[in-house]
Structure formats: C-alpha cells, structure tokens
mmCIF file of C-alpha atoms in Angstrom:
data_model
loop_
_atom_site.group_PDB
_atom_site.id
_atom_site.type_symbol
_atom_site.label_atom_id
_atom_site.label_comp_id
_atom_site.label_asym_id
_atom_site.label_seq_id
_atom_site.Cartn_x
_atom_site.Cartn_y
_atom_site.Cartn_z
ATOM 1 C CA UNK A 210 -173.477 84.055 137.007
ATOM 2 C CA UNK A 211 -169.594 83.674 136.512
ATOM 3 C CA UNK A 212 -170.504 81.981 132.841
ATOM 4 C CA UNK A 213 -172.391 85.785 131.856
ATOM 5 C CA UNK A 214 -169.632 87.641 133.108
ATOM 6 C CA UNK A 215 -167.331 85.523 131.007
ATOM 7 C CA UNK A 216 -169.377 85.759 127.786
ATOM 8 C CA UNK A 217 -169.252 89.531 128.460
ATOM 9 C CA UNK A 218 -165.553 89.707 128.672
ATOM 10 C CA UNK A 219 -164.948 87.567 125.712
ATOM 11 C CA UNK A 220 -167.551 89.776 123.717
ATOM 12 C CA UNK A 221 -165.616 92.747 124.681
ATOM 13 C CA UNK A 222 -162.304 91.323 123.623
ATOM 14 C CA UNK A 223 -162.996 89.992 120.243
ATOM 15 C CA UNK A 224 -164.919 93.261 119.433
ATOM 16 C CA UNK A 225 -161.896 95.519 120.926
ATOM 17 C CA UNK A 226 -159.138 92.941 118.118
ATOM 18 C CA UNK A 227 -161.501 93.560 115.666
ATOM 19 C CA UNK A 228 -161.728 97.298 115.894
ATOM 20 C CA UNK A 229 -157.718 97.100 116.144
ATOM 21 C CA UNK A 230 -157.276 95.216 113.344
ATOM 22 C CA UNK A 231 -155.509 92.540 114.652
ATOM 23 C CA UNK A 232 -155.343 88.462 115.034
ATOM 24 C CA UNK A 233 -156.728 86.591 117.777
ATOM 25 C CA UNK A 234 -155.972 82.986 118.538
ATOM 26 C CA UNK A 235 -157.751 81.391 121.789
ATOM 27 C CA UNK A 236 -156.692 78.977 123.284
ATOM 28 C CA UNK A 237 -158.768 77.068 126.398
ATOM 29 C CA UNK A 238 -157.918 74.429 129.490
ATOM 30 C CA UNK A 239 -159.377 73.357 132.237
ATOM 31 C CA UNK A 240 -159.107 74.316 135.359
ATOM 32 C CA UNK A 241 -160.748 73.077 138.889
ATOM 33 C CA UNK A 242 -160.949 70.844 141.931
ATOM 34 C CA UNK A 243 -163.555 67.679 142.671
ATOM 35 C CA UNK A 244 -166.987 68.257 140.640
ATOM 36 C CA UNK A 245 -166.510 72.164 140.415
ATOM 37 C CA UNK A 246 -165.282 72.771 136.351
ATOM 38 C CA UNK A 247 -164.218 76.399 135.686
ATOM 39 C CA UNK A 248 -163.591 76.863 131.761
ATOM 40 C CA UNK A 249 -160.953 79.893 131.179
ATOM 41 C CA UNK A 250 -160.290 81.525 128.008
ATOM 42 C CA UNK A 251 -157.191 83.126 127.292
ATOM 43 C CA UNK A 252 -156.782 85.843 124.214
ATOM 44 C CA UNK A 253 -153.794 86.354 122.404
ATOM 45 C CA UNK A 254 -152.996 89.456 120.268
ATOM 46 C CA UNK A 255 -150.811 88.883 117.422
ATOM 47 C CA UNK A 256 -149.785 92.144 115.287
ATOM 48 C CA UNK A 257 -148.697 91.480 111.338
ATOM 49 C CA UNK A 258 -146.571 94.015 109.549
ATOM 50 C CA UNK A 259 -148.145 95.035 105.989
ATOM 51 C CA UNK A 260 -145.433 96.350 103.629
ATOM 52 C CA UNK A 261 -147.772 99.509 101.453
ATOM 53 C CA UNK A 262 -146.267 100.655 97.797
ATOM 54 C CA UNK A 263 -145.353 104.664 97.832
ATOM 55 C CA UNK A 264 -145.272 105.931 94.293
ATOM 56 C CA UNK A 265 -143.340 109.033 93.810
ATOM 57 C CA UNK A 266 -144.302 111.078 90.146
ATOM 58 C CA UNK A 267 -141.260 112.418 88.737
ATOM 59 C CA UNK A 268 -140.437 113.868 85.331
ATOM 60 C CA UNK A 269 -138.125 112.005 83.209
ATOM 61 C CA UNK A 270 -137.000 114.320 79.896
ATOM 62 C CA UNK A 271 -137.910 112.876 76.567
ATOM 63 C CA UNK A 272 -134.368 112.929 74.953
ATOM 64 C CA UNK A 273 -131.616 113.482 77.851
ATOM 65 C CA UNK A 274 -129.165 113.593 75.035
ATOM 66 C CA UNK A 275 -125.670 111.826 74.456
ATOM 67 C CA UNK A 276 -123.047 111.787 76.973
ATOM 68 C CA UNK A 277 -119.421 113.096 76.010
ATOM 69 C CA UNK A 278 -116.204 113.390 77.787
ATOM 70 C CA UNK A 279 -113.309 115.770 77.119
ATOM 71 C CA UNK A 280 -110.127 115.394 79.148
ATOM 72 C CA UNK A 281 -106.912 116.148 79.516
ATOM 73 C CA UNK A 282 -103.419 115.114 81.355
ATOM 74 C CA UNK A 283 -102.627 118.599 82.521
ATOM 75 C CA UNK A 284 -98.970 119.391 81.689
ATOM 76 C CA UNK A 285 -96.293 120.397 84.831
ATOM 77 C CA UNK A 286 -94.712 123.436 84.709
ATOM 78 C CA UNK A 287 -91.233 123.116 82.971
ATOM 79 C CA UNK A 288 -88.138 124.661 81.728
ATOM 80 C CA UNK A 289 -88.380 123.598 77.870
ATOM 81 C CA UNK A 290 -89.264 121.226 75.617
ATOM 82 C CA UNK A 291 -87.003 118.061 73.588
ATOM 83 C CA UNK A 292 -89.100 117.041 70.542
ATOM 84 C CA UNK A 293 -88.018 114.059 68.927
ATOM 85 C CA UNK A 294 -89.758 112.853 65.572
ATOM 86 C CA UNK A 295 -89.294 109.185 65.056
ATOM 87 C CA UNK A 296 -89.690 108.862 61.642
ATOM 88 C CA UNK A 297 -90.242 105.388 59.379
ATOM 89 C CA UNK A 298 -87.626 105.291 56.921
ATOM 90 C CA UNK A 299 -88.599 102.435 55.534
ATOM 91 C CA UNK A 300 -88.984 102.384 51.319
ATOM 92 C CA UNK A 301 -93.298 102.689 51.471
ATOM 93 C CA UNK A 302 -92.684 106.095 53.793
ATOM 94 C CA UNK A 303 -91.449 108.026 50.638
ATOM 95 C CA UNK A 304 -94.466 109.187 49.313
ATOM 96 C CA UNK A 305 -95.166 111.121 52.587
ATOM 97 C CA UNK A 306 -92.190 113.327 52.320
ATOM 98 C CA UNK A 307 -94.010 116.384 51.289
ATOM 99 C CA UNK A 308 -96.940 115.751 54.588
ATOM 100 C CA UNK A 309 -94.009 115.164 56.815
ATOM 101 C CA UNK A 310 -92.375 118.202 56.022
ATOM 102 C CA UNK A 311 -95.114 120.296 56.243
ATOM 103 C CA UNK A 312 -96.116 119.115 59.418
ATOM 104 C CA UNK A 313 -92.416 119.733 61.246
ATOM 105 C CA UNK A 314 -93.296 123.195 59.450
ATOM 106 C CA UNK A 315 -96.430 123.510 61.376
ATOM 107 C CA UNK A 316 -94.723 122.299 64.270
ATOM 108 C CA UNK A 317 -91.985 124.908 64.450
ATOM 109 C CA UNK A 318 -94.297 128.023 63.826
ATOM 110 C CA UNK A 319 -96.459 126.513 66.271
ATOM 111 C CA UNK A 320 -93.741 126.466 69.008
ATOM 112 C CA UNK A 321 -93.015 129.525 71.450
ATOM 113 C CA UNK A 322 -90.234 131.579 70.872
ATOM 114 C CA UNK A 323 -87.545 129.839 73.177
ATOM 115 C CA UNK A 324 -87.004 126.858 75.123
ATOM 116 C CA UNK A 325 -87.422 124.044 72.823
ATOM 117 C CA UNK A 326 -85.366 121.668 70.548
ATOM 118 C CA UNK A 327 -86.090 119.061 67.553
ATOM 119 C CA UNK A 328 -84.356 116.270 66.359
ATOM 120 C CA UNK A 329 -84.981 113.826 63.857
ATOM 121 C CA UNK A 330 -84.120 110.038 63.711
ATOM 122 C CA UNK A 331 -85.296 107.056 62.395
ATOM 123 C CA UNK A 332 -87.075 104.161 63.844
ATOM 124 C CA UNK A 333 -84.488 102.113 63.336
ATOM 125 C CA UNK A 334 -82.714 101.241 66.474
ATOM 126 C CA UNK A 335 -79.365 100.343 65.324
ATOM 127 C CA UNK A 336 -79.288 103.593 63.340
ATOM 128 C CA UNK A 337 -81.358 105.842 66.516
ATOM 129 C CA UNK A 338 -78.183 104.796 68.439
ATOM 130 C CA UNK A 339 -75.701 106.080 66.648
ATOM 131 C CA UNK A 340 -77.986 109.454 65.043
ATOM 132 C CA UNK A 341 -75.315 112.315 65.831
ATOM 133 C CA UNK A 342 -77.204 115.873 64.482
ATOM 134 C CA UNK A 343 -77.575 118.953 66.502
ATOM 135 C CA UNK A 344 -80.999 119.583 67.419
ATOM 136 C CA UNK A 345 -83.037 122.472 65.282
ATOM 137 C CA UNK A 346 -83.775 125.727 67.947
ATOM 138 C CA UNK A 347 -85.548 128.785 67.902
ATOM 139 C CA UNK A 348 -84.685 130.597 64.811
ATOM 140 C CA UNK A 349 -84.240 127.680 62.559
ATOM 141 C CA UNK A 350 -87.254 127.214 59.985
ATOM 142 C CA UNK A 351 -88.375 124.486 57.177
ATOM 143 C CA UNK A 352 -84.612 124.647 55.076
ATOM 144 C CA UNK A 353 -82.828 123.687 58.290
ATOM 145 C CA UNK A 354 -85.917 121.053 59.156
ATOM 146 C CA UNK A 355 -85.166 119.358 55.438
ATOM 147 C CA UNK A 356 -81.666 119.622 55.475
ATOM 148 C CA UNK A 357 -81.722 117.665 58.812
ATOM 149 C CA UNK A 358 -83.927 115.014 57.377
ATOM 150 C CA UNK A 359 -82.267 114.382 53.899
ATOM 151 C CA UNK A 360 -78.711 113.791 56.633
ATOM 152 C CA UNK A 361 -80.282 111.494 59.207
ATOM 153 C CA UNK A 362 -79.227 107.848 58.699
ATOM 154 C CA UNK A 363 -82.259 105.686 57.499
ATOM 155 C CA UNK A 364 -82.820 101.865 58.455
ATOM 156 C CA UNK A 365 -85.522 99.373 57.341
ATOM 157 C CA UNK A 366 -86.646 98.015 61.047
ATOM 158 C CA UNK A 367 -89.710 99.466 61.906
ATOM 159 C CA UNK A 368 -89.420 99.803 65.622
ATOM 160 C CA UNK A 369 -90.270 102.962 67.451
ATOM 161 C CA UNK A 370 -90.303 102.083 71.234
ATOM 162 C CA UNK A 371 -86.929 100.604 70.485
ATOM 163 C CA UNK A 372 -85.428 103.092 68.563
ATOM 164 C CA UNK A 373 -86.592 105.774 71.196
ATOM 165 C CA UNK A 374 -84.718 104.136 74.053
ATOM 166 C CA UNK A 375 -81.815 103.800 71.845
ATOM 167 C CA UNK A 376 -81.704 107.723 71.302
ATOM 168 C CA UNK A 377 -82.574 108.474 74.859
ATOM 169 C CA UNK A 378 -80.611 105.967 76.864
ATOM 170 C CA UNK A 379 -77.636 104.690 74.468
ATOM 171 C CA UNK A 380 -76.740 107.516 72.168
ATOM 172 C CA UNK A 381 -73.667 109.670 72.958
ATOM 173 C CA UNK A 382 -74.276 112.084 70.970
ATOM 174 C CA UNK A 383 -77.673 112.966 72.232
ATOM 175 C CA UNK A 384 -76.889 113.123 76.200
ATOM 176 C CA UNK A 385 -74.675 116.712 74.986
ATOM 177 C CA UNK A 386 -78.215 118.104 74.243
ATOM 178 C CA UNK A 387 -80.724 116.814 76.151
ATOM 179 C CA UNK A 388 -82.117 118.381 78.793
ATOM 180 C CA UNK A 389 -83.783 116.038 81.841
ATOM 181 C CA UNK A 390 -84.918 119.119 83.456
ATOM 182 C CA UNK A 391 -87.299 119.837 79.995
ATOM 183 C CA UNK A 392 -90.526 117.937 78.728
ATOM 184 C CA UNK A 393 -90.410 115.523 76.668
ATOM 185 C CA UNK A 394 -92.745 115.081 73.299
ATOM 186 C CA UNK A 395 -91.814 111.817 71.203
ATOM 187 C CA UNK A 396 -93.657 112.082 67.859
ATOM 188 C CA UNK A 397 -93.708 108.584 66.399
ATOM 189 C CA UNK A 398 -94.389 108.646 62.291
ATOM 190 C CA UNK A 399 -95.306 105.035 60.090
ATOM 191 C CA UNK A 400 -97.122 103.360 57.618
ATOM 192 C CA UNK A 401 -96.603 99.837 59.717
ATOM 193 C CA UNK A 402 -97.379 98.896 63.113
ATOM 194 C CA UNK A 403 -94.897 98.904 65.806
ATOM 195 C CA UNK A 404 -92.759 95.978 65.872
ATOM 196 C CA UNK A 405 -90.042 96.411 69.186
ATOM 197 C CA UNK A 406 -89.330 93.207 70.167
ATOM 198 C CA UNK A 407 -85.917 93.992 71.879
ATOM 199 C CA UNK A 408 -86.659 96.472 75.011
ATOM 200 C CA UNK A 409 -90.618 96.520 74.425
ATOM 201 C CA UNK A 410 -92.106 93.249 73.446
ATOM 202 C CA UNK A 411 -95.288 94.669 74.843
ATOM 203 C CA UNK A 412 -96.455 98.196 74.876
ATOM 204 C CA UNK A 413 -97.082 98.297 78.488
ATOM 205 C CA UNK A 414 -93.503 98.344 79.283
ATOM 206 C CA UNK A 415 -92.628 101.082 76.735
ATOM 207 C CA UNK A 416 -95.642 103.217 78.993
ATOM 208 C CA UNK A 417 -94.159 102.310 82.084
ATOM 209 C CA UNK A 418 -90.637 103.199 81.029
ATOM 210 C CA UNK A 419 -91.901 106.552 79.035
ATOM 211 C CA UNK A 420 -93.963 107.847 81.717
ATOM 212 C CA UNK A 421 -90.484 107.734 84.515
ATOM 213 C CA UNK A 422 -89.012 110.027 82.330
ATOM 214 C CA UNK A 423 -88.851 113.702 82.987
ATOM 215 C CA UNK A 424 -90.372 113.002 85.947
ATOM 216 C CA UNK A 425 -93.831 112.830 84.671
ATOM 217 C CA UNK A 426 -93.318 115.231 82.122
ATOM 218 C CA UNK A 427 -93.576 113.543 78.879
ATOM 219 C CA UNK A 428 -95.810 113.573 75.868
ATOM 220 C CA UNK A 429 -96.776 111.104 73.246
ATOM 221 C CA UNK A 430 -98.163 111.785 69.612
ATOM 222 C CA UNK A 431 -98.300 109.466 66.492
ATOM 223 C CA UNK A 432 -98.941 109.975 62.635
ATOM 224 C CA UNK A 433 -99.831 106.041 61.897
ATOM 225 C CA UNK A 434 -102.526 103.945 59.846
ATOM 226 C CA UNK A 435 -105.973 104.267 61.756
ATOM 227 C CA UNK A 436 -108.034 100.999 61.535
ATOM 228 C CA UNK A 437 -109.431 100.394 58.197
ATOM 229 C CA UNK A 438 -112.906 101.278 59.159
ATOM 230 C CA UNK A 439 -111.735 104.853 60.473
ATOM 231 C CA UNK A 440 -108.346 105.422 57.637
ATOM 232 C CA UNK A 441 -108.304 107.550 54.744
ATOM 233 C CA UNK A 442 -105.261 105.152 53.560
ATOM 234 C CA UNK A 443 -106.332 101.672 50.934
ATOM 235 C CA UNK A 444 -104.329 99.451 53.360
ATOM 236 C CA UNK A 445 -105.696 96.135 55.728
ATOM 237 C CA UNK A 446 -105.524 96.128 59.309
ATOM 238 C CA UNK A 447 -102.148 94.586 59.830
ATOM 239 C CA UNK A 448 -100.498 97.982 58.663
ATOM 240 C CA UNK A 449 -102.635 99.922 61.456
ATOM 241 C CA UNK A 450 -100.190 100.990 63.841
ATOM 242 C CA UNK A 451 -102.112 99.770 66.841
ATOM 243 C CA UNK A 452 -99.555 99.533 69.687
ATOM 244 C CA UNK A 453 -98.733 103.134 68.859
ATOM 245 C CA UNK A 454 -102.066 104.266 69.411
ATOM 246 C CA UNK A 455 -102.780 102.777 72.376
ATOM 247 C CA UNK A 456 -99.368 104.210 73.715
ATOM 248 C CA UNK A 457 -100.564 107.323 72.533
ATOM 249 C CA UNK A 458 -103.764 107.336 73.840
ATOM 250 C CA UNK A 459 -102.372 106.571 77.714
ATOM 251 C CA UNK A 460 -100.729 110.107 77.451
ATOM 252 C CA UNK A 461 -103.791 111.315 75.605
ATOM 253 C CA UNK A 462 -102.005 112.452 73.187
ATOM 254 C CA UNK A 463 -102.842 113.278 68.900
ATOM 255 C CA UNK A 464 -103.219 110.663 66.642
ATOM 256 C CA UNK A 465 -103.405 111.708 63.147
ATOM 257 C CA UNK A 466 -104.150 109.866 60.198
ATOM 258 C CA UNK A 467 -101.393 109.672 57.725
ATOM 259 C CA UNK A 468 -102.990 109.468 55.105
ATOM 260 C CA UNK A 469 -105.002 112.792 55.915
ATOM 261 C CA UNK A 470 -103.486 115.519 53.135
ATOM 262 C CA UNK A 471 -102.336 118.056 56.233
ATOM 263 C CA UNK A 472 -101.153 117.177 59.141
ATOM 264 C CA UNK A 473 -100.750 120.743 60.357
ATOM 265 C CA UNK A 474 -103.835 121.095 62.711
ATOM 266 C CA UNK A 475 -103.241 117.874 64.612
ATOM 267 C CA UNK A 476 -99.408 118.641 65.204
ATOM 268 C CA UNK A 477 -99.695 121.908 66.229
ATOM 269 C CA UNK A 478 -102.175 120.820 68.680
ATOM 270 C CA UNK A 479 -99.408 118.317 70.020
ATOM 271 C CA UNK A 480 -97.214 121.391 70.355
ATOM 272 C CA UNK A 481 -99.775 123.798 72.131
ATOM 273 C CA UNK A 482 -100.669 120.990 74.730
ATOM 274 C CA UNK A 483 -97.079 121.759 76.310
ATOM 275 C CA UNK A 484 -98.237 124.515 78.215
ATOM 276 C CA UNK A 485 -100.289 124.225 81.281
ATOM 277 C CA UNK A 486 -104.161 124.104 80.492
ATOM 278 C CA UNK A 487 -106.286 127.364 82.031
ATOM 279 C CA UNK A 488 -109.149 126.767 79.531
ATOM 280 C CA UNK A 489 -110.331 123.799 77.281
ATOM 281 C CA UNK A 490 -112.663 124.388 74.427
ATOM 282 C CA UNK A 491 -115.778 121.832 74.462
ATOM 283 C CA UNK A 492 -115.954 119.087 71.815
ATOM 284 C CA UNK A 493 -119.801 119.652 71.359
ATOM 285 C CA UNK A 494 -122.401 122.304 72.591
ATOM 286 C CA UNK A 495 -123.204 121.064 76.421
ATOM 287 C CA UNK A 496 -126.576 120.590 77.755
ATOM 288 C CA UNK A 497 -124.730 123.434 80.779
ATOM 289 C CA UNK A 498 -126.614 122.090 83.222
ATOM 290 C CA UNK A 499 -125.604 118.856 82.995
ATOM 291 C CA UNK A 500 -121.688 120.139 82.875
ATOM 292 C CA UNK A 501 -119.768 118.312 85.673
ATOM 293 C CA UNK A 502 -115.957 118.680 86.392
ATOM 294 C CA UNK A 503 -113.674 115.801 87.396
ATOM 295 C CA UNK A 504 -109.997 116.170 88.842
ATOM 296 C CA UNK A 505 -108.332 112.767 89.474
ATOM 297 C CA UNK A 506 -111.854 111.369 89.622
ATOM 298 C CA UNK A 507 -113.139 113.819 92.063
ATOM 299 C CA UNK A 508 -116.107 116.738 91.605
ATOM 300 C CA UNK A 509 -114.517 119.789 91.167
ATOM 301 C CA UNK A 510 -116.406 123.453 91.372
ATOM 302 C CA UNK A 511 -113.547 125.633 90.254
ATOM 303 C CA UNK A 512 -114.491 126.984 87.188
ATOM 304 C CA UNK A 513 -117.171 128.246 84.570
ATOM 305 C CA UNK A 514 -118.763 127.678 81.342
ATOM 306 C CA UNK A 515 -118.999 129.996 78.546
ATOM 307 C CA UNK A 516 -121.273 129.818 76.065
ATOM 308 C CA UNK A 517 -120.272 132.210 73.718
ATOM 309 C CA UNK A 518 -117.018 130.596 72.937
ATOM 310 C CA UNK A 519 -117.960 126.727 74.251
ATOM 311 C CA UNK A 520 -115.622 126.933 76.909
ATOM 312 C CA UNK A 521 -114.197 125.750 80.439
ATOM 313 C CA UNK A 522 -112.687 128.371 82.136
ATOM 314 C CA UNK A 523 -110.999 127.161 85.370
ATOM 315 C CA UNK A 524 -110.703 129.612 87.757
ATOM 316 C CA UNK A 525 -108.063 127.109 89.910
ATOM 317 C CA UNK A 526 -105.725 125.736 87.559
ATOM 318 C CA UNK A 527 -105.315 121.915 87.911
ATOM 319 C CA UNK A 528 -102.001 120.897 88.927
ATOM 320 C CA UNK A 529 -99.077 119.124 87.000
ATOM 321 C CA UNK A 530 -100.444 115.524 85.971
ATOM 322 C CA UNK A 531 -103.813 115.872 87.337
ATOM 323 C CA UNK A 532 -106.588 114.298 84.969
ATOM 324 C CA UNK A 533 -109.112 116.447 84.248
ATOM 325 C CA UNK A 534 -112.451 115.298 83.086
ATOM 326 C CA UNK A 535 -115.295 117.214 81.796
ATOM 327 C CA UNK A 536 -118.428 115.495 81.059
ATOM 328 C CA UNK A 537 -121.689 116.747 79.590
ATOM 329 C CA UNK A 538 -124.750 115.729 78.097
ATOM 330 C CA UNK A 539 -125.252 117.334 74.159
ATOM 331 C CA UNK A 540 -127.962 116.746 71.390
ATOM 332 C CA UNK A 541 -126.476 115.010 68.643
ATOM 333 C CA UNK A 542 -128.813 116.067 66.125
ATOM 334 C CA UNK A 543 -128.212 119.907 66.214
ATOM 335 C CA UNK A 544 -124.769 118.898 65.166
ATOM 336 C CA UNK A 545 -125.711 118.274 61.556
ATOM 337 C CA UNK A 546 -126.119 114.490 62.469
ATOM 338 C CA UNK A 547 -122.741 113.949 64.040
ATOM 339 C CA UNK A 548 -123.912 111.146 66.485
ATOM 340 C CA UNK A 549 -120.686 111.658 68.310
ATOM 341 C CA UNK A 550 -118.792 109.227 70.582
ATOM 342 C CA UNK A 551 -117.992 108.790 74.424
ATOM 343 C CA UNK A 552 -114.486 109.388 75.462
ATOM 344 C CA UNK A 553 -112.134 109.178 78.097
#
C-alpha cells in the first residue's frame, strides 16, 4: 500500500507548513522502469520575511520655546590696547558732534586704568596717512578727547578700510606709538556706507588683512546707518553702512545705531570686551535645561548657570580666539512680547 503511505506523508507535511506558517510549492515527476509507475512528491518550504510597525509613545512639549544663541570671540591675553576711531568727516557728520563726543567720553571712563591709547583720524585715506597726533593715555579725559578732534585733518572720501591701512601700514607718525605686541580695537564712525575701492574693493579682504594683525588680537566696532527697517535715522538704504557691518559682525563686534541719542552703553561694551571673558550674561531667561555650551563647535561641560543673575559662569576659561557658543531655548512671551531673534 505504497500509495497510503504516501497520502500519509503528504498529509503530515502540508499540516506540519501550515502549523509553521509557511509556503509550500510541490512539484511532481515521474519516476520508474517498464509498466511499474511510481509518482513522487517533493515539498518545498519557502520562508517570507514580514516587516511589523513598532510604535514608541513619547511626549512632545506643547510650546518648546524659541531658540537663541549668545556668543562670543574670546579675547587673548595681551599687553594693552591701540584704539583708533575712524571718524567720517564728511559735511552731513556735523550734526553728530555732540554723540561722538560723548561716546569717546564713555569710552575713556570705561577703559582700565593703564595700558591703552586713542587716536583719532579721519576716513579719509589721503589725510589717515599723513594724521601726526599723539595718542590720548590714561589720565587724559573729554578736553584732551575734543581738543584732539577739532586738530585732526578732515577729508571728504568716505573710506574706512582704506583709511585704516593707511594709518596702520603707511603713516610715519603712527609706527612711534603703536604697539604690535597690544590689541587692536578699530572703531569705524559714518553716516554713508563704506566705499574703499583702493586696498579693499571687497570687504573680505579688509577681514582677511584685519584679522593677521596683532596676531589674532584685534577688534572691530562701528557707529553706522542700520537698514531702514531697523534705523532710528530718516535716510534710504544706500546710506546704510552695510560692508561695515558685516566686517563688524565677523569679529562680533558692537554695532550701534547712529542715530540712537547715546552711544555710551554700546561703546563701553566695545571697551569691556578687551578683557578675557570668565562670565557672559544671557540675552533672555533660558529654558536651563535646554542650556548647551559650544567651544569651536564642540560640547563643552565646564561651567554653570545662574539663575539669579542670568548667567554663564565658566569654571575653565576658554582660550584666546576660541568661539564660544551658548544656546538655549526661552519663552518669548514672558518677555513682554519680545519675539526675539536667532543669532550667531
């Protein structure tokens, strides 16, 4: 009864896929000698891969908040300071006499008690090359600052980048009192844009030379026309000094308005940011969890918040050009509806 036997094999097989959940093809031949016919079934197990969704419940907050970035290029260590204010002399920059002054003013009670010098010059090239005053010091205050800018020779080319090389690579006069062993802060001042087209056609190449001076240790502030959209000052966009702000804002440096009626808080922030950073002061009250600290783009743990005065501590002090970032996330509307902005 080979035929039963067979039936009861093939029984047990299909039942046996079945139960494993799998495929079976069959495929039959023949087989066999003379008159004698033997029929042979072979099984074939085929296994198929099924791909089952895992869903994973996690809570997502309602309102994360707004992300914000403070930073900072953290200042090297050095042996004084050369401050340079490259002032517009052209005829429209008269009615900011009384700002100007009062800002140097700022400036200079804003500065430590040694180690630094200020001159004045135009942005004038052919004038900036020639410029031959002794720099104010330590001890001098706001009579010596006006006397120095009623004497300084005045020119009607409004070219800063230009007029700063001039000073700093050309002028005579100037190499008996600079110091390349100091920092450097350039404080550009106009009601125009920039218009170098001698050295710095572009404002790349006044950043590239800039920043290989001092060996790192420069600094970069400007008192210009904002964009119309953001200025206190009735003027169109082609007065907005553009290429100085985006000079400025490679050393991340102040930009003040100038048509804002004091100048004061924004300049003597230029002059504080001289020294080395140990602390920096939030922008906006942090979600603190969410505070993360960046050095040169990578996660850094050495330091702490405090919430009592909204402030980074660092307990490892960054080194000389490192850029520090400190992101967060904040809620804009316990700010009195300041929205706020990301930054850099």
């Amino acid at each position: 009864m080979n035929w039963a036997k067979n039936l009861a094999m093939k029984f047990a097989m299909v039942t046996l896929a079945l139960l494993l959940g799998c495929t079976t093809n069959m495929d039959y031949y023949i087989v066999g000698t003379g008159t004698d016919t033997v029929s042979e079934t072979v099984y074939e197990t085929v296994y198929e891969e099924i791909e089952v969704p895992v869903y994973i419940e996690t809570e997502v907050p309602a309102d994360p908040g707004s992300i914000w970035i403070d930073s900072f290029i953290q200042p090297q260590s050095v042996d004084g300071v050369d401050i340079l204010w490259v002032i517009d002399t052209s005829g429209s920059m008269g009615r900011f006499d009384e700002e100007l002054l009062t800002g140097i003013e700022a400036m200079l009670m804003a500065l430590p008690d040694s180690g630094w010098r200020l001159a004045m010059l135009t942005n004038d090239p052919s004038y900036a090359s020639i410029e031959s005053q002794f720099p104010l010091v330590p001890g001098d205050d706001i009579v010596d600052a006006e006397n120095m800018y009623n004497s300084m020779g005045r020119g009607h080319r409004e070219e800063g980048f230009d007029a700063s090389y001039e000073y700093l690579m050309n002028n005579e006069y100037a190499q008996t009192w600079l110091r390349y062993d100091a920092a450097l802060l350039v404080v550009f001042v106009s009601d125009e844009e920039e218009q170098s087209d001698d050295h710095f056609p572009t404002v790349d190449g006044f950043v590239s030379w800039y920043q290989g001076l001092r060996s790192g240790s420069v600094f970069l502030s400007s008192i210009v026309n904002l964009d119309p959209s953001e200025s206190l000052c009735n003027s169109s966009s082609a007065h907005a000094g553009d290429r100085y702000i985006e000079a400025t804002n490679h050393f991340a440096g102040q930009i003040i308005d100038i048509c804002f009626e004091d100048w004061s808080a924004g300049v003597i922030d230029a002059a504080t940011r001289l020294e080395p950073y140990e602390f920096l002061a939030l922008t906006h009250e942090p979600i603190e969890e969410s505070i993360r600290v960046f050095i040169n783009g990578a996660l850094d743990h050495d330091w702490y918040y405090s919430s009592t005065d909204n402030t980074v501590y660092f307990t490892v002090i960054p080194g000389g050009n490192d850029l520090v970032e400190i992101g967060y996330r904040y809620y804009p509307e316990e700010e009195h509806g300041d929205t706020g902005d990301t930054g850099l």
